[in-house]
Coordinates of C-alpha atoms in Angstrom, one line a residue:
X13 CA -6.4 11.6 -42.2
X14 CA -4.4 8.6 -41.1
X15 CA -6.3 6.5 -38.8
X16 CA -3.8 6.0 -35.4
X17 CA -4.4 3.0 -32.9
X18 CA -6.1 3.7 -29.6
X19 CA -3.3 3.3 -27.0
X20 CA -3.8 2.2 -23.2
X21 CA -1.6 1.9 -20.4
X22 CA -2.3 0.3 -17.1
X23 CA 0.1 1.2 -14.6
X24 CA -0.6 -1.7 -11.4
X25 CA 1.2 -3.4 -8.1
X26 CA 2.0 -6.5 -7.7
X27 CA -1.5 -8.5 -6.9
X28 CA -4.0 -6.4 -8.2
X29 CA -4.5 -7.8 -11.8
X30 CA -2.7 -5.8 -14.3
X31 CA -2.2 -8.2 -16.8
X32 CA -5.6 -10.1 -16.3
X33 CA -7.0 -6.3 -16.6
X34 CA -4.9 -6.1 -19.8
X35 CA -6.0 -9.4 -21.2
X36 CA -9.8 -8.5 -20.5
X37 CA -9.2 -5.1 -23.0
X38 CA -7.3 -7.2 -25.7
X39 CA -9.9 -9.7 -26.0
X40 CA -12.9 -7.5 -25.7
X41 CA -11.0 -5.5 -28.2
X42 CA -10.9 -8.0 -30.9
X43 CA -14.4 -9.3 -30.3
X44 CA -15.2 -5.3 -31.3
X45 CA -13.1 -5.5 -34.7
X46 CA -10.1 -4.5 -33.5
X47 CA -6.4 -5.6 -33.8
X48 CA -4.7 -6.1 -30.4
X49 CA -1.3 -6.0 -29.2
X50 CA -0.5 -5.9 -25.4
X51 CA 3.3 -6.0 -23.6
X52 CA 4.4 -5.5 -20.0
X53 CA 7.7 -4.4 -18.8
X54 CA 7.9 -5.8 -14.9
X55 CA 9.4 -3.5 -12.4
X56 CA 10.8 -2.8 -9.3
X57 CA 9.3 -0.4 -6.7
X58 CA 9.3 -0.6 -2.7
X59 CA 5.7 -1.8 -2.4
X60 CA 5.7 -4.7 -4.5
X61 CA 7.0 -5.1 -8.5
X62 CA 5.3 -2.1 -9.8
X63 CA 4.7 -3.1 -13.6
X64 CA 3.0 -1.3 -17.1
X65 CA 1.0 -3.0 -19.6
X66 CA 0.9 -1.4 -22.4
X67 CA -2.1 -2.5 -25.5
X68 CA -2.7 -0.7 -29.0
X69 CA -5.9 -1.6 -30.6
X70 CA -6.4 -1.1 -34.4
X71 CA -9.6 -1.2 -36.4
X72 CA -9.2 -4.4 -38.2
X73 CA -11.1 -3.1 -41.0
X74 CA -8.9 -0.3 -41.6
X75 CA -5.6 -2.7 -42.1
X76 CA -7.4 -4.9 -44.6
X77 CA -8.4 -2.0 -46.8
X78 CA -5.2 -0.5 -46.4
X79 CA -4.0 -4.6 -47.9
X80 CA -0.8 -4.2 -44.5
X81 CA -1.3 -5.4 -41.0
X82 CA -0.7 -2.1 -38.6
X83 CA 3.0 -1.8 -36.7
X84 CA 2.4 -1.1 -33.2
X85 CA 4.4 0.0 -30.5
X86 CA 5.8 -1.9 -27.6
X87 CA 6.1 1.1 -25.1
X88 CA 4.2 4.1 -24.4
X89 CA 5.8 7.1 -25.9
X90 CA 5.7 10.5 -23.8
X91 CA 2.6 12.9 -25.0
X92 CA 1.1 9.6 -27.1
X93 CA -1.0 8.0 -25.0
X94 CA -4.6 8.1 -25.2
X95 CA -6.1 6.3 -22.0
X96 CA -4.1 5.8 -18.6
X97 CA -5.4 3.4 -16.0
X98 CA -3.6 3.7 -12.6
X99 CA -4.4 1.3 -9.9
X100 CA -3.4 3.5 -7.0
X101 CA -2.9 7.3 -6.7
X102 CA 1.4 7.5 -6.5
X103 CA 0.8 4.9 -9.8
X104 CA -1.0 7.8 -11.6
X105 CA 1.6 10.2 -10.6
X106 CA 4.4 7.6 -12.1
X107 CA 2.2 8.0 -15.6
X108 CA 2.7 11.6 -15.2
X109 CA 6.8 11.3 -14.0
X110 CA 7.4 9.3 -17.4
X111 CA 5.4 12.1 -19.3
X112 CA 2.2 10.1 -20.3
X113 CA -0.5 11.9 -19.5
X114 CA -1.2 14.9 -21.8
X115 CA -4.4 17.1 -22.8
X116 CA -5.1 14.3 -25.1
X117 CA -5.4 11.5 -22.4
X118 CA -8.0 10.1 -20.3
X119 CA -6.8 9.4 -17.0
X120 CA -8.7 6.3 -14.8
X121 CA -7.1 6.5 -11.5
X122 CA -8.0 4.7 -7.7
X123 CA -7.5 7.5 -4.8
X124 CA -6.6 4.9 -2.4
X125 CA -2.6 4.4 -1.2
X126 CA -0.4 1.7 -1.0
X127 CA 2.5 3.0 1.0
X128 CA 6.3 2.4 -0.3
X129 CA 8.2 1.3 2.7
X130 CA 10.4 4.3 2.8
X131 CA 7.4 5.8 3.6
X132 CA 6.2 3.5 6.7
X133 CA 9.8 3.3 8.3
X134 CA 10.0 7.1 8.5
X135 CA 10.3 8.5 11.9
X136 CA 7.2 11.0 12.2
X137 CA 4.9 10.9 9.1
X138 CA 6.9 9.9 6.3
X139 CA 3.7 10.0 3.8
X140 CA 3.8 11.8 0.3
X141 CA 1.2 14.2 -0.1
X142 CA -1.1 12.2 -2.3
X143 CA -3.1 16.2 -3.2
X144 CA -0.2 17.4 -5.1
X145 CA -0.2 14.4 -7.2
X146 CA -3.6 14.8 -8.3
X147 CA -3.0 18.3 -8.2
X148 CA -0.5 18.1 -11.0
X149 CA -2.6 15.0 -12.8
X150 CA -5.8 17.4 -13.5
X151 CA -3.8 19.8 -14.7
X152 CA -1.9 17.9 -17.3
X153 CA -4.6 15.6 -18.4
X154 CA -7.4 15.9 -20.4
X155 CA -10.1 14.6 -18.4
X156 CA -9.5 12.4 -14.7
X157 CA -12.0 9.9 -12.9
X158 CA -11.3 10.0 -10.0
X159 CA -12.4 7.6 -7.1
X160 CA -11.7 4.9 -4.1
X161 CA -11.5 1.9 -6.3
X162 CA -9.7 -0.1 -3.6
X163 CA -13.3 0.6 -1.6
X164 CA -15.2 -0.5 -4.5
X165 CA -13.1 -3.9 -4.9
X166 CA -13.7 -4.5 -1.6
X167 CA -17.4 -3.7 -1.2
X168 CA -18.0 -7.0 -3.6
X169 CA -15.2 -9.6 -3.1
X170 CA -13.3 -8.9 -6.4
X171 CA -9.6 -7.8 -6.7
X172 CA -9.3 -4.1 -8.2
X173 CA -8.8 -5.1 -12.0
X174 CA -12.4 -5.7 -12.1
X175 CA -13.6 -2.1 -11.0
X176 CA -10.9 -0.8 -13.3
X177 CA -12.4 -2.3 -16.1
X178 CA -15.9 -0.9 -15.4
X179 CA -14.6 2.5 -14.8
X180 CA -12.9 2.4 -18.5
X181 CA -16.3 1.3 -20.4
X182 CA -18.1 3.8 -18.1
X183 CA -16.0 6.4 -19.2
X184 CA -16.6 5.9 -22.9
X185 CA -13.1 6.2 -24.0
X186 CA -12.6 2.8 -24.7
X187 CA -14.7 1.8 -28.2
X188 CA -15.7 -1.4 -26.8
X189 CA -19.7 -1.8 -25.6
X190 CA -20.3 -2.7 -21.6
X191 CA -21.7 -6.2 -22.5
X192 CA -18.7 -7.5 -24.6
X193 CA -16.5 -6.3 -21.6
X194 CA -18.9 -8.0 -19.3
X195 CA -18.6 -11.2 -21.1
X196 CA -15.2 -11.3 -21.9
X197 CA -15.2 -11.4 -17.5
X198 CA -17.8 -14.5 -17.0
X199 CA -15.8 -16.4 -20.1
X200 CA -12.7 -15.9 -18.0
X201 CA -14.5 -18.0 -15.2
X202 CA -12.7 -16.9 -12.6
X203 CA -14.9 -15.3 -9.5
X204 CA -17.0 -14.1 -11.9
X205 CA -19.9 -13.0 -9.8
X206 CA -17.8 -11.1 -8.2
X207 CA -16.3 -9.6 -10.7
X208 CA -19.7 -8.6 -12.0
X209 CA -20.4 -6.7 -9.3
X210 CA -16.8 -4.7 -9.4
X211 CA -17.2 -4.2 -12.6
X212 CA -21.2 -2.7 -12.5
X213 CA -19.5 -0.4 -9.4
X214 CA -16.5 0.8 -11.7
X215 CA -18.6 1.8 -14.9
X216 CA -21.5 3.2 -12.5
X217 CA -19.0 5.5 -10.8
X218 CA -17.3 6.6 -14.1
X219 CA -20.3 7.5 -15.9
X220 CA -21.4 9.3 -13.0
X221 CA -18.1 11.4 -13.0
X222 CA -17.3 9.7 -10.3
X223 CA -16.7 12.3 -7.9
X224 CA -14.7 11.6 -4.6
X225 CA -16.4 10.0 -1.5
X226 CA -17.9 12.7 1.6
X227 CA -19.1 11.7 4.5
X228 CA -17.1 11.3 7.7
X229 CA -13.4 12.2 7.7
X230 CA -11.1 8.8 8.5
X231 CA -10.6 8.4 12.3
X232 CA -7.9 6.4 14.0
X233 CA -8.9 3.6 16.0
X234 CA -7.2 4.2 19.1
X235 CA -8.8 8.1 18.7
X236 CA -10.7 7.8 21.3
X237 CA -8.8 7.2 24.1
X238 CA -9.3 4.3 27.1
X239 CA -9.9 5.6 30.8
X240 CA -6.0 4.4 31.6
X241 CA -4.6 6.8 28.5
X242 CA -6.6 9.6 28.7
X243 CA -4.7 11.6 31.4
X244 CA -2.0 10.9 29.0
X245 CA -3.6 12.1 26.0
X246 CA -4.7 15.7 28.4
X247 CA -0.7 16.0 29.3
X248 CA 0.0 15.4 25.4
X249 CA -2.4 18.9 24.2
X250 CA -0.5 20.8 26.4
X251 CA 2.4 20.3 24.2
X252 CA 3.1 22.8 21.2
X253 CA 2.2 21.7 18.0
X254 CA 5.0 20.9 16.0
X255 CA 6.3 18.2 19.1
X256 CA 2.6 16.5 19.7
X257 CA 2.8 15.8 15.7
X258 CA 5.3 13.1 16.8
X259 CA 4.9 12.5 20.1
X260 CA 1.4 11.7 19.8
X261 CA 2.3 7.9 17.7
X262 CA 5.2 7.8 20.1
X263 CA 2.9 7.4 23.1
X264 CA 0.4 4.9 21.1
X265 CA 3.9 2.7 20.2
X266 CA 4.8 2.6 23.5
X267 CA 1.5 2.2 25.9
X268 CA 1.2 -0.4 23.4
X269 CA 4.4 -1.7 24.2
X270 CA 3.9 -2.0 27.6
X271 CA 1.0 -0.1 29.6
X272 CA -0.5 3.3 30.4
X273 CA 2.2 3.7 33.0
X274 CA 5.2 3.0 30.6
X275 CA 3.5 5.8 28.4
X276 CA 3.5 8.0 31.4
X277 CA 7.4 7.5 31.8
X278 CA 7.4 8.6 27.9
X279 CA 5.8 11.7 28.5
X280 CA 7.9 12.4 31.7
X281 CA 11.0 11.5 30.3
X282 CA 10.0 14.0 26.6
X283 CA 8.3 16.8 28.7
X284 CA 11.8 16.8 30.9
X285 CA 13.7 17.6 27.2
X286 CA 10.6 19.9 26.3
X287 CA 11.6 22.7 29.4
X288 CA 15.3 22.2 28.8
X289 CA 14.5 23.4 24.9
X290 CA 12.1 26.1 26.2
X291 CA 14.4 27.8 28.2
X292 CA 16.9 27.6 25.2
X293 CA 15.1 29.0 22.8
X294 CA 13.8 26.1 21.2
X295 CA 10.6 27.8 20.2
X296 CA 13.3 30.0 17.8
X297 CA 13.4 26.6 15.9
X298 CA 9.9 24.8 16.5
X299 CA 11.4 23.0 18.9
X300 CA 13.5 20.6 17.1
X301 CA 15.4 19.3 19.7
X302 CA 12.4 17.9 21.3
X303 CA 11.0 16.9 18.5
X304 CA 13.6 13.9 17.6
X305 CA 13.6 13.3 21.3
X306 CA 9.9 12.5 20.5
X307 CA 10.8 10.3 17.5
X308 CA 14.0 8.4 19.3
X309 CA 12.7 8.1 22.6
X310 CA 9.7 6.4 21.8
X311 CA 11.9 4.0 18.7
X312 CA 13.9 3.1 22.1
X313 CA 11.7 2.5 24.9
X314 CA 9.7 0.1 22.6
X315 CA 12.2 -2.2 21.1
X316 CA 11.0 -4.6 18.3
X317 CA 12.6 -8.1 20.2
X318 CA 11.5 -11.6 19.3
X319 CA 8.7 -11.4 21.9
X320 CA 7.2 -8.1 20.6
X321 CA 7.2 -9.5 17.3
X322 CA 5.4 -12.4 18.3
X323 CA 2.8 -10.6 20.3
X324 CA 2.1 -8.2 16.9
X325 CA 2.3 -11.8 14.7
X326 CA -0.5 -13.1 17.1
X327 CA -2.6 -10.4 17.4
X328 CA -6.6 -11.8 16.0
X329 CA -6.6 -8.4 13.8
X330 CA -3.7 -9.5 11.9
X331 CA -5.0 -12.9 11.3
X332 CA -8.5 -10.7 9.8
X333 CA -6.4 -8.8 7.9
X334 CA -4.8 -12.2 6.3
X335 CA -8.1 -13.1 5.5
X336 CA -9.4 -10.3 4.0
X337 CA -6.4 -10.1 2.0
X338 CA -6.6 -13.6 0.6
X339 CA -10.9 -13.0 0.7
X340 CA -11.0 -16.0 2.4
X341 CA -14.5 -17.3 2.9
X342 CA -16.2 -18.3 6.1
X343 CA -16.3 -21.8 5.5
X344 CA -12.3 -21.8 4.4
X345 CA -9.1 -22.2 6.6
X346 CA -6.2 -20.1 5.5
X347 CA -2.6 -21.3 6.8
X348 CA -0.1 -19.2 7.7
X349 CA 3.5 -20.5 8.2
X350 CA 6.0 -17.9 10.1
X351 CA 9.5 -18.8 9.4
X352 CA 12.6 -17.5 11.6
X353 CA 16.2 -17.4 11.4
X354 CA 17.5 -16.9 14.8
X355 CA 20.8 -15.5 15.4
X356 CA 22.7 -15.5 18.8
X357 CA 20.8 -11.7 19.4
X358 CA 17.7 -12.9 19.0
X359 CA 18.3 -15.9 21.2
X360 CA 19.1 -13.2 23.9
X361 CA 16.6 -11.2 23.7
X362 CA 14.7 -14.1 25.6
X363 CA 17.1 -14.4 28.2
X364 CA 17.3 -12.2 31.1
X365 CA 19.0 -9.2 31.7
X366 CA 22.5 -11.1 33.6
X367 CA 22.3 -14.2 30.9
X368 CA 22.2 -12.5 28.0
X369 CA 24.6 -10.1 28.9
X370 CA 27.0 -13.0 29.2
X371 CA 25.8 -14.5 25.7
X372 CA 26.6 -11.2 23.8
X373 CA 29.8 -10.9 25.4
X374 CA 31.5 -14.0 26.2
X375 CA 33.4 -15.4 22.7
X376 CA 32.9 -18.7 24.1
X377 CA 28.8 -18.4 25.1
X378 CA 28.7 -17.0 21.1
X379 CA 30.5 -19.9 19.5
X380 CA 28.2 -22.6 21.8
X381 CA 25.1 -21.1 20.8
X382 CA 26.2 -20.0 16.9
X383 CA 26.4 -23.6 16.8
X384 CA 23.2 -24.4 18.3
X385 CA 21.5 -22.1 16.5
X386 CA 23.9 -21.9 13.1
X387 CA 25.8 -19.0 11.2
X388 CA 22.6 -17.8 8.8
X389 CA 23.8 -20.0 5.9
X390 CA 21.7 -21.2 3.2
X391 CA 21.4 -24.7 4.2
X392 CA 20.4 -24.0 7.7
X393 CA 16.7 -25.7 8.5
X394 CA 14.8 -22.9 10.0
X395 CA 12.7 -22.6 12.6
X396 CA 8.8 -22.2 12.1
X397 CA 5.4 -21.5 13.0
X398 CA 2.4 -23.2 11.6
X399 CA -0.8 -21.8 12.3
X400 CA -4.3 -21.6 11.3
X401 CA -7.1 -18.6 10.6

């Protein structure tokens, strides 16, 4: 029998270290004997450049007695691919999509999500449903590790790439021993105590079968509701079902918007619709008419203007959330510059009600502050914040 290379694809985002995952496995790879190959075709996807790297690994021993060096593939084929390491669960259903997992593959796959934008901007709950994915994956592949690998990257400091790596020594499908991985990550230099620790979590989970995280289900923060909201949150479970699905992040948008009372003018102005759709029938259709009333109403009563983007910009959990991001450490300042193109609108939205009514409409208030403010053009100098966290 013809001896076949062992082929790998990593399917990653943008940031989490696909191709430094990819050079850890080709150099580990030939420190074990092997001849390695590795490509990456970059991509485009709506939550950052969603790319593959592809490696083949050949026993190097095999080519010499054979007196030819192997020819190895530049793509994964459909059906022909032996190991797939996904770095997020809609990345493991991709694999799937372009046909490369198969009862012959091993599939290495993060539960966590990274949601595509079409998926945040959609009125109501716009999510996919992240079960029938891995629904699907089990079924096609030949054996799946599953686990929160995000979690585990975050739990010791390291980007993802790391716990990847662990989980595909733990698994045993890569012929490559845990302590030439390991070393290949300290000569890297590069966070590598960190990255120690990923990596120790990735293979630990693997080898254990890494079976998916219990305890307490995921709770929103604003679940438990202030003194001010709760009366509001009582009128809301009086709703049916199918119109407290949206109205319930309607009211969180707009108490935050404003205050409790604003939210109470939300539910007044949507429980109004709700008895007009009752005594139409509306229950005939689950209510839909009240339902988009819930989705539009709340979009309108709390308009995104300059100021409400500033307040959201300035908020001390988004400045944490920079820092965990960029795993800034105590003793380190992270800068954060905000840059701004204003238009005549957005100049307006500052204004009140009488003034920039006059600046929308008046051909002559547009042209003065167009030129104040310039026409969007390339070499206009913006305007920007510089700040510090």
């Amino acid at each position: 029998m013809s001896v076949r290379p062992i082929k790998i694809a990593v399917m990653a985002l943008g940031g989490q270290g696909g191709g430094v995952l990819a050079d850890w496995i080709v150099k580990a790879g030939e420190r074990s004997g092997f001849i390695a190959q590795t490509t990456s075709v970059p991509g485009v996807a709506q939550r950052t450049g969603a790319t593959i790297y592809y490696v083949e690994l050949f026993p190097k021993l095999e080519a010499e007695s054979n007196h030819a060096a192997p020819i190895l593939a530049l793509m994964p084929a459909p059906s022909d691919v032996d190991i797939v390491i996904a770095a997020e669960m809609m990345e493991a259903g991709r694999a799937l999509a372009r046909g490369f997992v198969s009862k012959e593959t091993t599939l290495i796959a993060s539960t966590h999500r990274t949601y595509a934008i079409g998926e945040k901007v959609a009125l109501g709950d716009g999510r996919q449903d992240a079960e029938i994915v891995r629904k699907d994956v089990d079924d096609k592949a030949g054996r799946a590790i599953w686990f929160d690998m995000e979690k585990a990257a975050e739990e010791s400091g390291a980007v993802i790439s790391a716990v990847l790596l662990g989980a595909l020594s733990g698994s045993g499908a890569a012929p490559v021993s845990r302590e030439i991985f390991e070393e290949e990550i300290r000569k890297s230099g590069r966070a590598v105590e960190k990255n120690i620790v990923a990596f120790s979590l990735g293979f630990e989970r693997a080898k254990a079968g890494a079976p998916l995280e219990s305890g307490e289900p995921h709770r929103d923060r604003h679940e438990s509701a202030a003194a001010a909201v709760a009366p509001l949150v009582q009128r809301l479970s009086e709703v049916p079902e199918s119109v407290r699905k949206f109205a319930k992040p309607g009211l969180k948008r707009v108490v935050d918007f404003q205050d409790a009372r604003y939210g109470a003018l939300y539910l007044d102005r949507l429980l109004a619709v709700l008895d007009v759709d009752r005594k139409n029938g509306g229950e005939a259709n689950d209510f839909t008419l009240t339902v988009n009333v819930a989705k539009y109403l709340a979009l309108a009563m709390a308009y995104d203007d300059v100021i409400r983007v500033a307040d959201m910009k300035t908020r001390a959990e988004r400045f944490d959330a920079i820092r965990n991001e960029v795993r800034a450490g105590d003793a380190q300042i992270v800068r954060v510059v905000e840059f701004m193109h204003p238009r005549v609108e957005e100049a307006a939205d500052l204004a009140p009600p009488a003034i920039a009514r006059w600046m929308l409409n008046s051909s002559s208030a547009r042209r003065l502050f167009g030129a104040m403010l310039g026409k969007g053009g390339a070499s206009r100098q913006p305007i920007f914040r510089d700040s510090f966290c």
